Short mmCIF file of C-alpha atoms and ligand atoms in Angstrom, two decimals:
data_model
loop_
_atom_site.label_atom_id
_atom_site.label_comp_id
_atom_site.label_asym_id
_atom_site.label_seq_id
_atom_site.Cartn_x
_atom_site.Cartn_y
_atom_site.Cartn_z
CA UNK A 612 238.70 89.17 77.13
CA UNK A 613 240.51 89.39 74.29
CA UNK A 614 240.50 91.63 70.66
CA UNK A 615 241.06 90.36 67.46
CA UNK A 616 240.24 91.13 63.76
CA UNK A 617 240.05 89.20 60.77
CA UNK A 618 239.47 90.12 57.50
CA UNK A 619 240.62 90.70 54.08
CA UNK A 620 241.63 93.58 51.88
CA UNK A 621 242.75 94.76 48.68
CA UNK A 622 246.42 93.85 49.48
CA UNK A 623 245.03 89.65 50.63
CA UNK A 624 242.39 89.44 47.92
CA UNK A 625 241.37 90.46 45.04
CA UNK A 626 238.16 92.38 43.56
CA UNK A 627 236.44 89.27 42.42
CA UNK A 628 236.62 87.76 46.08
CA UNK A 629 236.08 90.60 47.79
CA UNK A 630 232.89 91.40 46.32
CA UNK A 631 231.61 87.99 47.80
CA UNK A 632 232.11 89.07 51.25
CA UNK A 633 230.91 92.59 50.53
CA UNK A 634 228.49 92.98 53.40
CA UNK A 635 226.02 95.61 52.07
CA UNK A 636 224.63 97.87 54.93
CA UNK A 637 220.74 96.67 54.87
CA UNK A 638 222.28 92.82 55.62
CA UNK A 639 224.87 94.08 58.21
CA UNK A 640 222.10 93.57 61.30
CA UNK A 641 221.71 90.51 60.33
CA UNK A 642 225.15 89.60 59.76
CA UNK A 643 225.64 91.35 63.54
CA UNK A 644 223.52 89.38 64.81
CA UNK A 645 224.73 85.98 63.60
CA UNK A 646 227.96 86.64 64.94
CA UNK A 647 227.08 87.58 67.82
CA UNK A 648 224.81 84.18 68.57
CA UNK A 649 227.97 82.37 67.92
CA UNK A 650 228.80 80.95 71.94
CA UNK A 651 232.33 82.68 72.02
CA UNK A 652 231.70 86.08 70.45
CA UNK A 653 230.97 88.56 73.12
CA UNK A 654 231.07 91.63 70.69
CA UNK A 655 231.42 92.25 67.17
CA UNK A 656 231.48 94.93 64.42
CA UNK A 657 231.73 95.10 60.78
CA UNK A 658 233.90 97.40 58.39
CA UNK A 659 232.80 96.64 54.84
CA UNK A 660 234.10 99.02 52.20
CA UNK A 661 235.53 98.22 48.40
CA UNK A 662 238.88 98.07 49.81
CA UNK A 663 238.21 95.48 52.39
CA UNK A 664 235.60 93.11 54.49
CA UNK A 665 237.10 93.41 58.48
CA UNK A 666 235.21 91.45 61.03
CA UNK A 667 236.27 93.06 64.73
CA UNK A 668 235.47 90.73 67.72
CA UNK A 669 235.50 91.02 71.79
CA UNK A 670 236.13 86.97 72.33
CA UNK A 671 236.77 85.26 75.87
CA UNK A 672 238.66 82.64 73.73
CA UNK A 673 241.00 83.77 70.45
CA UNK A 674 241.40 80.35 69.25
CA UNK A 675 237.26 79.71 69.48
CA UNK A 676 236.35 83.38 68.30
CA UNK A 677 238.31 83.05 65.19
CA UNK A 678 237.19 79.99 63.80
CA UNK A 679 233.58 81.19 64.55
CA UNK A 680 234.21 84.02 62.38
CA UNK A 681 235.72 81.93 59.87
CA UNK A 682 232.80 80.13 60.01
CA UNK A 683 230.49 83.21 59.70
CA UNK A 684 232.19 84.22 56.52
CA UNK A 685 232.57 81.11 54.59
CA UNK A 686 228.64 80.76 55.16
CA UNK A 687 227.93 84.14 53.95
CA UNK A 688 230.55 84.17 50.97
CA UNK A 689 229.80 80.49 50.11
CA UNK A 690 233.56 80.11 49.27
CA UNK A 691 234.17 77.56 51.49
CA UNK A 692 236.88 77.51 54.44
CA UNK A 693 239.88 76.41 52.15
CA UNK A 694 238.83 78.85 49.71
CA UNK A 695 238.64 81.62 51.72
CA UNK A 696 241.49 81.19 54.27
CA UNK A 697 244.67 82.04 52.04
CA UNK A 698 242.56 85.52 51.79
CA UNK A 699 242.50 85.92 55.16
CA UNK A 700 244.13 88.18 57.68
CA UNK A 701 243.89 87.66 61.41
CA UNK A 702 245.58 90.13 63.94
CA UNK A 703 245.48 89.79 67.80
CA UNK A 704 245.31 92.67 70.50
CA UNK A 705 247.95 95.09 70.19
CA UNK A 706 248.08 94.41 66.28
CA UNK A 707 243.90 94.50 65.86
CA UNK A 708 244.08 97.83 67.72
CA UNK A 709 246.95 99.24 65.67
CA UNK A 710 244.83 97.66 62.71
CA UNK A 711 241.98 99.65 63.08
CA UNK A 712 244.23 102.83 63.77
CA UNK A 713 245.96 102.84 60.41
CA UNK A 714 242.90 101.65 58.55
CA UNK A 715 241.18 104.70 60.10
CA UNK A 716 243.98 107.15 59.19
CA UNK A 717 243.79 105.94 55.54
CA UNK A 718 247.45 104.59 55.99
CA UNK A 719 246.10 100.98 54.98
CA UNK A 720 244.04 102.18 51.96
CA UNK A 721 244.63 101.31 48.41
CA UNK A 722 244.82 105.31 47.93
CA UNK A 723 247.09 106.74 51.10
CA UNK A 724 245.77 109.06 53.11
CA UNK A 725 242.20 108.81 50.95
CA UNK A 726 239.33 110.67 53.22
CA UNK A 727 236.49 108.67 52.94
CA UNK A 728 237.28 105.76 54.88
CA UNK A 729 236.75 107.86 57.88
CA UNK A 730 233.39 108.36 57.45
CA UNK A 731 233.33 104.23 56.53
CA UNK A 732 234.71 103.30 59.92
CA UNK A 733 232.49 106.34 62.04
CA UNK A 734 229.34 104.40 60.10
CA UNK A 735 230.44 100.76 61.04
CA UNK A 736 231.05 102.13 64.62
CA UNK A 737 226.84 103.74 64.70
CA UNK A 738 226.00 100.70 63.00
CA UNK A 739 227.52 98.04 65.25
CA UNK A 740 226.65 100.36 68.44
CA UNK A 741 222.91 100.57 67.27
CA UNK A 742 222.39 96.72 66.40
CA UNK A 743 224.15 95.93 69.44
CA UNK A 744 227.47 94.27 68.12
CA UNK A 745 229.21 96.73 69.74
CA UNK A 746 229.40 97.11 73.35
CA UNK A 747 232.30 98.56 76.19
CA UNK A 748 235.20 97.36 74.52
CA UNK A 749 234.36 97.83 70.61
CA UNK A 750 233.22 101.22 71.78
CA UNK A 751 236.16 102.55 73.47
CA UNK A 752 238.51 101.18 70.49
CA UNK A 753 235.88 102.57 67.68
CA UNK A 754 236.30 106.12 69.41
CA UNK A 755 239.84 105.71 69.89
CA UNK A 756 240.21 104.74 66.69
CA UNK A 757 237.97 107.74 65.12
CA UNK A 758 240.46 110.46 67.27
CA UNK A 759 243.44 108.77 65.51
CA UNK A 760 242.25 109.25 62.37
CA UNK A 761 240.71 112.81 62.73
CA UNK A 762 244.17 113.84 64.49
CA UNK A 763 246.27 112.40 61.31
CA UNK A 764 244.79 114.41 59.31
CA UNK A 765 244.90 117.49 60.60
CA UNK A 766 247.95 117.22 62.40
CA UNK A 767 250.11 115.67 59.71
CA UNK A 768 249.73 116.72 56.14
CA UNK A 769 248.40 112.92 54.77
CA UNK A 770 244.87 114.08 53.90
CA UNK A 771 246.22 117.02 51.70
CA UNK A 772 246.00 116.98 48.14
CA UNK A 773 241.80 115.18 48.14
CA UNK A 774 242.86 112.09 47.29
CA UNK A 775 240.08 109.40 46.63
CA UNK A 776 239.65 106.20 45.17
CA UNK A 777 237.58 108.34 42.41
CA UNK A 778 240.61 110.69 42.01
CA UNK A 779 242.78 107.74 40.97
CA UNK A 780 240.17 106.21 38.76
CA UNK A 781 240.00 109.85 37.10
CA UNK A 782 243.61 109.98 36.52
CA UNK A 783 243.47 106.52 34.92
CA UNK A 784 241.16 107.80 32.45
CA UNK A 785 243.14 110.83 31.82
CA UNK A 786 246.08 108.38 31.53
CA UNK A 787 244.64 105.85 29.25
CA UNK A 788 242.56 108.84 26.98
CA UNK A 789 244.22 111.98 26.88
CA UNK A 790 241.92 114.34 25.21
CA UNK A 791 238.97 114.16 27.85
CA UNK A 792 238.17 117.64 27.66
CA UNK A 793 236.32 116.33 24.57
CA UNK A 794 235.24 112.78 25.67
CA UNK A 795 231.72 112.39 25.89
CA UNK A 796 231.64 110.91 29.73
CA UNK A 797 228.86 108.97 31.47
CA UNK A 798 228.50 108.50 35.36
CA UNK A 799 226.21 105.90 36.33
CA UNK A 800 225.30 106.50 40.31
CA UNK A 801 224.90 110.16 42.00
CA UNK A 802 226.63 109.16 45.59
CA UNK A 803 229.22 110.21 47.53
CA UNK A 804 231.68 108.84 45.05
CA UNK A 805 230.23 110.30 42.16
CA UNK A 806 230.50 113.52 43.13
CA UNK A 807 234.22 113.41 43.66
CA UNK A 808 234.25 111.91 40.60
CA UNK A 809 232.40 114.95 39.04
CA UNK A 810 234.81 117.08 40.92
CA UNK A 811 238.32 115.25 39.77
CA UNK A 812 236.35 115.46 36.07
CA UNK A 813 235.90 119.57 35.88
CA UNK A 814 239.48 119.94 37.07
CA UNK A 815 240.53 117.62 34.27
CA UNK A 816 238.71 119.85 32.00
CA UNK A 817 236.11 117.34 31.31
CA UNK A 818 233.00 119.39 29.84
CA UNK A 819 230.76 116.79 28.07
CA UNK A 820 229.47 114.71 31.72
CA UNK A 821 225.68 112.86 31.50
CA UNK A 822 225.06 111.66 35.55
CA UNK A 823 222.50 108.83 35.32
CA UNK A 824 220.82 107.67 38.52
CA UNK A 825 217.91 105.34 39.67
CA UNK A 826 216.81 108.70 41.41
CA UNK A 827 216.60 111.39 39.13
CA UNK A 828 216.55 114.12 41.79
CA UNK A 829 219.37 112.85 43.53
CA UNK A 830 221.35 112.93 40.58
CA UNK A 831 219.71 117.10 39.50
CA UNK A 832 221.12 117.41 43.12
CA UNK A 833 224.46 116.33 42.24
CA UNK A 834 224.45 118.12 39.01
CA UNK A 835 223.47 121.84 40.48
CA UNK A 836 226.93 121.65 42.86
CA UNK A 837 228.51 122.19 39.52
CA UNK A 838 226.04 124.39 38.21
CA UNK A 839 229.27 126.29 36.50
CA UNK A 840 229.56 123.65 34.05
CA UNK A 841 226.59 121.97 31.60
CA UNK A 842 226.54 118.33 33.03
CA UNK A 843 223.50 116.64 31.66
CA UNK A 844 221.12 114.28 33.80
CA UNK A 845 219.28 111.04 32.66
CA UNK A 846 217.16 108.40 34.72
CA UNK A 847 219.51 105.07 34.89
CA UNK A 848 216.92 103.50 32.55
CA UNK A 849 217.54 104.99 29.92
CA UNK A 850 221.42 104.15 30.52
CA UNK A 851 222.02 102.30 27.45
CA UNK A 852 221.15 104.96 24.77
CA UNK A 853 223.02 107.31 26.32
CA UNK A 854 226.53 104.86 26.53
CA UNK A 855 225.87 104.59 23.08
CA UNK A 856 226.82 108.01 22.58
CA UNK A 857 229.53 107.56 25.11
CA UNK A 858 233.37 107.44 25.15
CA UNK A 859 234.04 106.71 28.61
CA UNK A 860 231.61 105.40 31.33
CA UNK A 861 232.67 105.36 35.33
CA UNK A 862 230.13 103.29 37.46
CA UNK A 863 230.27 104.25 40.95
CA UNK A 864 226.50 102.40 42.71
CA UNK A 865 225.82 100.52 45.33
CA UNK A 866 223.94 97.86 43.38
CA UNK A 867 225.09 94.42 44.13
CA UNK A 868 224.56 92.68 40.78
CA UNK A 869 226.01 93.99 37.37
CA UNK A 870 224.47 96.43 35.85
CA UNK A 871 227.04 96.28 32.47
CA UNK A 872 227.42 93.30 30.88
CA UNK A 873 228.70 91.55 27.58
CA UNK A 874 224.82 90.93 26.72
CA UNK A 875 223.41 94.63 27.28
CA UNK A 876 226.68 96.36 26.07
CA UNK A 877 227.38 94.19 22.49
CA UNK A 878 224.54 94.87 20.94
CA UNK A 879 224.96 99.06 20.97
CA UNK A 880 228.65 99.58 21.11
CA UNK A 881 230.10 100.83 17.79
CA UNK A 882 232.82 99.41 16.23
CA UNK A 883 234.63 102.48 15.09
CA UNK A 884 233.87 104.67 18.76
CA UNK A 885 235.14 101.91 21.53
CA UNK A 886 234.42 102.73 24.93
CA UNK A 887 236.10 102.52 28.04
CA UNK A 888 234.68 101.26 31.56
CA UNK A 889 236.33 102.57 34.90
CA UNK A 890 233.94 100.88 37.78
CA UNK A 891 234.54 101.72 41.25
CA UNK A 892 232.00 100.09 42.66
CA UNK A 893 232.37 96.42 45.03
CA UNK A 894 230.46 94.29 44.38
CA UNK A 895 231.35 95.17 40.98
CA UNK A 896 229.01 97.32 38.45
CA UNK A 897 230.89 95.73 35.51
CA UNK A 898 230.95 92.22 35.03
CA UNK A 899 234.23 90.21 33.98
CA UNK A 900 232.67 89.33 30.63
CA UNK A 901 232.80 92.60 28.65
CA UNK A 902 236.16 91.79 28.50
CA UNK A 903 235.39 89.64 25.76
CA UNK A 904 234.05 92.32 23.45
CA UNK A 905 236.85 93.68 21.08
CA UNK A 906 235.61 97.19 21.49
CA UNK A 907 235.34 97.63 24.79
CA UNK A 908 238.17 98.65 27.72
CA UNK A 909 236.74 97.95 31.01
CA UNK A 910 239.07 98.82 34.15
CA UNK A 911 237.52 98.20 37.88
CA UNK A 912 239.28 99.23 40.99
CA UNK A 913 242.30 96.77 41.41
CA UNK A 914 243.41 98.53 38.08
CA UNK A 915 243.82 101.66 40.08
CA UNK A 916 247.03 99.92 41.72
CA UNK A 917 249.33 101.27 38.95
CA UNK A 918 247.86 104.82 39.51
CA UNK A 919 248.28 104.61 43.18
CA UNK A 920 252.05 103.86 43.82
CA UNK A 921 253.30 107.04 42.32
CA UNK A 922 250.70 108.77 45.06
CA UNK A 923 252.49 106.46 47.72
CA UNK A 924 255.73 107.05 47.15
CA UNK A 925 254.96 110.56 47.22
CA UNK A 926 253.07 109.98 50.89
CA UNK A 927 255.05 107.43 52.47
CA UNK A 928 257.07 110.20 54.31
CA UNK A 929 253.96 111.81 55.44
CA UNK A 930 252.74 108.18 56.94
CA UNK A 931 255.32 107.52 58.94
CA UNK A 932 254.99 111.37 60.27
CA UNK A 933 251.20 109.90 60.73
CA UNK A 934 252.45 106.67 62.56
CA UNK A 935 253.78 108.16 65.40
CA UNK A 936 251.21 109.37 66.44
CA UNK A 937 249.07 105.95 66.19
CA UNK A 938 251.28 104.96 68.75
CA UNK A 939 249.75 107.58 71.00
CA UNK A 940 246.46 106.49 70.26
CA UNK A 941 247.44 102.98 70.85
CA UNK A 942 248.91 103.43 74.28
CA UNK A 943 245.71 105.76 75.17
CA UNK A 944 243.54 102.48 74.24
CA UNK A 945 245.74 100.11 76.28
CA UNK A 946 245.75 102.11 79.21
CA UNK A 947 242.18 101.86 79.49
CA UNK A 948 242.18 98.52 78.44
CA UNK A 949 244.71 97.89 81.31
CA UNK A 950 242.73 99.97 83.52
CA UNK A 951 239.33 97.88 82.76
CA UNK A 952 240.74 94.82 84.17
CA UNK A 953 240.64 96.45 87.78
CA UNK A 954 236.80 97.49 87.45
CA UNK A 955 235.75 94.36 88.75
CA UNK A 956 237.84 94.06 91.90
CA UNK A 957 237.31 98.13 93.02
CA UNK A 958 233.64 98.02 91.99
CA UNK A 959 233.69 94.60 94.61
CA UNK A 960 235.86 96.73 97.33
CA UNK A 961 233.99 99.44 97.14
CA UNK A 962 230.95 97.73 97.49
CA UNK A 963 231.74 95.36 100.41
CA UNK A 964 233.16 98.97 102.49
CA UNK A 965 230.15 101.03 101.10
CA UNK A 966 227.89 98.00 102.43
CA UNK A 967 229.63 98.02 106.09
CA UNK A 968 229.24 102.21 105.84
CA UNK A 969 225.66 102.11 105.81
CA UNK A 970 225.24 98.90 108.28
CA UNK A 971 227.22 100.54 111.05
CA UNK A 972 225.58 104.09 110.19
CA UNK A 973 222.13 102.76 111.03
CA UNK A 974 222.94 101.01 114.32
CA UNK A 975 224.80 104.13 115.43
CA UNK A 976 221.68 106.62 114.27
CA UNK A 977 218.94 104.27 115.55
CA UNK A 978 221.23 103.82 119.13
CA UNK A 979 221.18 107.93 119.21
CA UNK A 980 217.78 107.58 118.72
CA UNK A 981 215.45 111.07 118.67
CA UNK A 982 218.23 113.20 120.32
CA UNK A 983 220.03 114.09 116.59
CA UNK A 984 217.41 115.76 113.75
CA UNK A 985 217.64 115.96 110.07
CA UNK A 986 220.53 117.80 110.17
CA UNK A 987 222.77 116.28 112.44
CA UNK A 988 222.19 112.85 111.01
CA UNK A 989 222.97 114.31 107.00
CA UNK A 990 226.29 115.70 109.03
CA UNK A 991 227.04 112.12 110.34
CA UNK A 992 226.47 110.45 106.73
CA UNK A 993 228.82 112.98 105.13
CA UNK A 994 230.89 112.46 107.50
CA UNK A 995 231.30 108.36 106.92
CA UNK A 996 230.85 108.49 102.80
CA UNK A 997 233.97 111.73 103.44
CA UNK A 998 236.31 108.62 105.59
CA UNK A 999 235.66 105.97 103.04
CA UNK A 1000 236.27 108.14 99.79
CA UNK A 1001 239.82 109.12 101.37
CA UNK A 1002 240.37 105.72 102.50
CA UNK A 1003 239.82 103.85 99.07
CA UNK A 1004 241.04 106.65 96.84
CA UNK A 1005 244.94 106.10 97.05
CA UNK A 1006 244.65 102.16 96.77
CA UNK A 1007 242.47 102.98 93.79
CA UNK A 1008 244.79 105.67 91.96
CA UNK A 1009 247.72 102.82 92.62
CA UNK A 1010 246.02 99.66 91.09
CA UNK A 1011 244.17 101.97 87.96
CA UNK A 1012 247.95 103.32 87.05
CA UNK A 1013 249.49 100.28 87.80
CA UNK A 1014 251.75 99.73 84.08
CA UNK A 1015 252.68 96.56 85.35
CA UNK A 1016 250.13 93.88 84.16
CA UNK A 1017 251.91 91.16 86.76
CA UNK A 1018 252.65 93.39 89.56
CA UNK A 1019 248.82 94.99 88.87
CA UNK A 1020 247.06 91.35 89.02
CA UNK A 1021 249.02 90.20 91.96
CA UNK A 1022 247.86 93.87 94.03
CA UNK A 1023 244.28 92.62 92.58
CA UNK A 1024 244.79 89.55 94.33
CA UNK A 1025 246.02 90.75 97.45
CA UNK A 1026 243.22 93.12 97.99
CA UNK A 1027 240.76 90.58 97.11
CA UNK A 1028 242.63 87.98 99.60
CA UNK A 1029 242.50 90.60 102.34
CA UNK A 1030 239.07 91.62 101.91
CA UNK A 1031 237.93 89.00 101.04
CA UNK A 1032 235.92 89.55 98.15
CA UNK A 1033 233.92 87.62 95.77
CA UNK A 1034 235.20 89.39 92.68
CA UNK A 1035 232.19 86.56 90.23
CA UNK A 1036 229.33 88.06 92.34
CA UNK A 1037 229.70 91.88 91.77
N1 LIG B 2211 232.40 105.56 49.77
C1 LIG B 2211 233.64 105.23 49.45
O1 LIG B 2211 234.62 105.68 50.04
C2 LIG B 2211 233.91 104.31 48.29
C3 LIG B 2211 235.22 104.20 47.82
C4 LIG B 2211 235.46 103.40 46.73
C5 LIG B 2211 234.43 102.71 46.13
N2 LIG B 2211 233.18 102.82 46.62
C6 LIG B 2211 232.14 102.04 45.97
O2 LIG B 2211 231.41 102.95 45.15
C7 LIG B 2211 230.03 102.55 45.11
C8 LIG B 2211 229.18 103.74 45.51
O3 LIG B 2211 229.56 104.15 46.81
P1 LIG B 2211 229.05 105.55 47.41
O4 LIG B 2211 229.78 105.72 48.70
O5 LIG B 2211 229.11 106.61 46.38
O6 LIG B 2211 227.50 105.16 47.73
P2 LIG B 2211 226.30 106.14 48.08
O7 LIG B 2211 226.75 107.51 48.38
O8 LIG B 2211 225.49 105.41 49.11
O9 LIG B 2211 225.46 106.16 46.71
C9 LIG B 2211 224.90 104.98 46.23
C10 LIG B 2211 224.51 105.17 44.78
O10 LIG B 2211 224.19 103.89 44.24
C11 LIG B 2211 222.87 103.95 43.70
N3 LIG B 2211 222.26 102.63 43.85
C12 LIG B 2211 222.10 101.92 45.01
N4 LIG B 2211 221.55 100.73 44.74
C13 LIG B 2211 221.37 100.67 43.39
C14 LIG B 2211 220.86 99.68 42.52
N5 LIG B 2211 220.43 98.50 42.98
N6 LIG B 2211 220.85 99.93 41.18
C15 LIG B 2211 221.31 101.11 40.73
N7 LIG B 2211 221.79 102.10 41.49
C16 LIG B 2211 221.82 101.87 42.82
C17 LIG B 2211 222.16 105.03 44.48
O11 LIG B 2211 221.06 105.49 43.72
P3 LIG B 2211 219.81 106.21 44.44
O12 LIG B 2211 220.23 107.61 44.65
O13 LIG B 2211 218.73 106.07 43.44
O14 LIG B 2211 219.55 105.44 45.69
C18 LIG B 2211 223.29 106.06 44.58
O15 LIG B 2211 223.44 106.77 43.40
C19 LIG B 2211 229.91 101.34 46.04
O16 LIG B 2211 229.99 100.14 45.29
C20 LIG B 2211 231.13 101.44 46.93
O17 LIG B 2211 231.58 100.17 47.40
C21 LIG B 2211 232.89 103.61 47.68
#
């Protein structure tokens, strides 16, 4: 068996492909599913977040597995193979697992060290486990992966500071319009992102904040966590009327078609107020085509980029502080992996003895006859289960710590040479 990833993020592709691929959590059991009908996929899980799409398989075959993922996505983008492959990234084994590592410590995010992704990867790891993508293997590197990133940030000091794609996009509004304390700001969408948006806002100074949501309580949720400071809430119909009044709007939902356009926005944005657009949603919120309206500014989250290399610099001694220890995590995983390959042959040894235990045990008890009771005969099993455990416990120890992936397949084969086991049958 074999690991691999392949994927694409926001350092292979750009927002406009990325969104294609965007695999929104109601489709991913069906997207889990597909993959896994595909003849050389044995197990498969999905990270899709605005930063990336990252398609983790367990394949007998790397060359087979890959295509069929390739496959798998230029079905569901619709991009085509030769479209999407320059996008692509594929890594094998130690690299997938190292992958996953960084991406879970935030060190592969467009904002270093950002929090949330986390909570991304723990959800793609319940996901795939509960639609059955994700069995042994995706398991063990999922949890491994989840330590790593939990121990980064609290034993290195990456997480400090709350940094969040919504941070960034704050601090490009404060960049691009200075005075925001007395900007007139909309927030379409009352999720997670929201809020820290919300929170980055107040610390700006920002007092003038409508939150408009499909679900109004969600959104009088959102708004009582600030209850300090007079934000305003509005049903997401009645969106337009209030951008109207707006100088700056963020859109931060999960909706997978625009909800801003050149067609709903030109007819009620006034020449003489301009407004700008920070969306930091994928699939985008925004579409491309407000662009073409004179008074209008619209930034999605690729524009954060600028924003975020001041915040990297400032981090990149913290991530390699963060690194090490990924290395630890790593050579945790591959020491079970390592350790996995012997299952097969000790579950077979231990069988075959454990089978010959309780054959001899029963001719001896049934030649004894009536003479032993109850008692004596529990003594007599203890007895042979006590001679076999000691027996098979140092071979055991010696082929599970085995570093040695030659010298540990060649012990493999000498024990199942000797014995004589049928390794395929167990
Ligand atoms: N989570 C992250 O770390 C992160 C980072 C960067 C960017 N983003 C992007 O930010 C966006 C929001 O993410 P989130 O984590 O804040 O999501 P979330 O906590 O699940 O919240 C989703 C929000 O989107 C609204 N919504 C869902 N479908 C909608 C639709 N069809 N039309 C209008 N509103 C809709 C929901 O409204 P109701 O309350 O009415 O359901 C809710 O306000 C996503 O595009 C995501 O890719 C997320």
């Amino acid at each position: 068996m074999h690991i691999a990833v392949v994927g694409l993020s926001h350092k292979t592709a750009s927002v406009e492909v990325r969104e294609k691929l965007s695999i929104p959590e109601p489709q991913l059991e069906n997207a889990i599913a597909e993959l896994t009908s595909y003849p050389h996929i044995q197990e498969a899980a999905i990270l899709s977040t605005c930063n990336r799409l990252e398609i983790y398989i367990v394949t007998e075959s790397t060359e087979q597995g890959i295509w069929e993922v390739i496959q798998f996505l230029a079905e569901h983008s619709q991009l085509g193979s030769p479209i999407l492959r320059p996008h692509l990234f594929i890594l094998l084994h130690h690299d997938a697992v190292m992958h996953l590592m960084r991406v879970a410590a935030g060190l592969d995010s467009l904002v270093l060290g950002e929090g949330q992704i986390l909570a991304q990867v723990k959800t793609s790891h319940k996901l795939g486990q509960q639609y059955k993508g994700i069995k042994t293997i995706l398991n063990r590197l999922f949890k491994q992966a989840i330590t790593a990133g939990k121990r980064v940030r609290t034993e290195t000091s990456i997480g400090t500071g709350a940094v969040s794609i919504s941070s960034a996009a704050v601090e490009l509004a404060y960049m691009k319009m200075e005075n925001i304390s007395t900007c007139k700001i909309t927030i379409l969408g009352a999720g997670k992102m929201s809020r820290l948006l919300v929170q980055h806002l107040v610390s700006k100074g920002a007092g003038r904040i409508c939150i408009l949501n499909r679900s109004l309580r969600r959104a009088e949720d959102l708004a009582k966590l600030f209850s300090e400071h007079p934000i305003q809430v509005r049903p997401l119909a009645e969106m337009l009327p209030v951008i109207t009044e707006s100088d700056i709007v963020f859109t931060s939902t999960s909706a997978t078609e625009p909800i801003l356009e050149r067609g709903n926005l030109e007819p009620i944005v006034c020449s003489n107020r301009g407004l700008m657009l920070f969306d930091i949603s994928v699939p985008r919120n925004v579409h491309s085509n407000v662009n073409e309206l004179e008074h209008i500014k619209a930034f999605n989250v690729d524009d954060l980029k600028a924003v975020v290399a001041q915040n990297h610099e400032s981090r990149r001694k913290m991530a390699q502080e963060a690194e090490g220890l990924l290395e630890e995590e790593v050579d945790a995983f591959d020491m079970w992996w390592r350790a996995l390959e012997t299952v097969s042959t000790i579950s077979c040894l231990r069988h075959k003895i454990e089978t010959i235990r309780e054959q001899e045990l029963e001719k001896a008890l049934s030649r004894l006859g009536s003479e032993f009771g109850d008692k004596q005969q529990e003594v007599i099993e203890a007895l042979t289960k006590g001679i076999v455990n000691k027996i098979l416990h140092d071979p055991m120890v010696q082929l599970r710590g085995q570093q040695d992936v030659d010298a540990r397949r060649s012990c493999m084969q000498a024990l199942q040479m000797l014995f004589n086991l049928d390794v395929e049958t167990v």
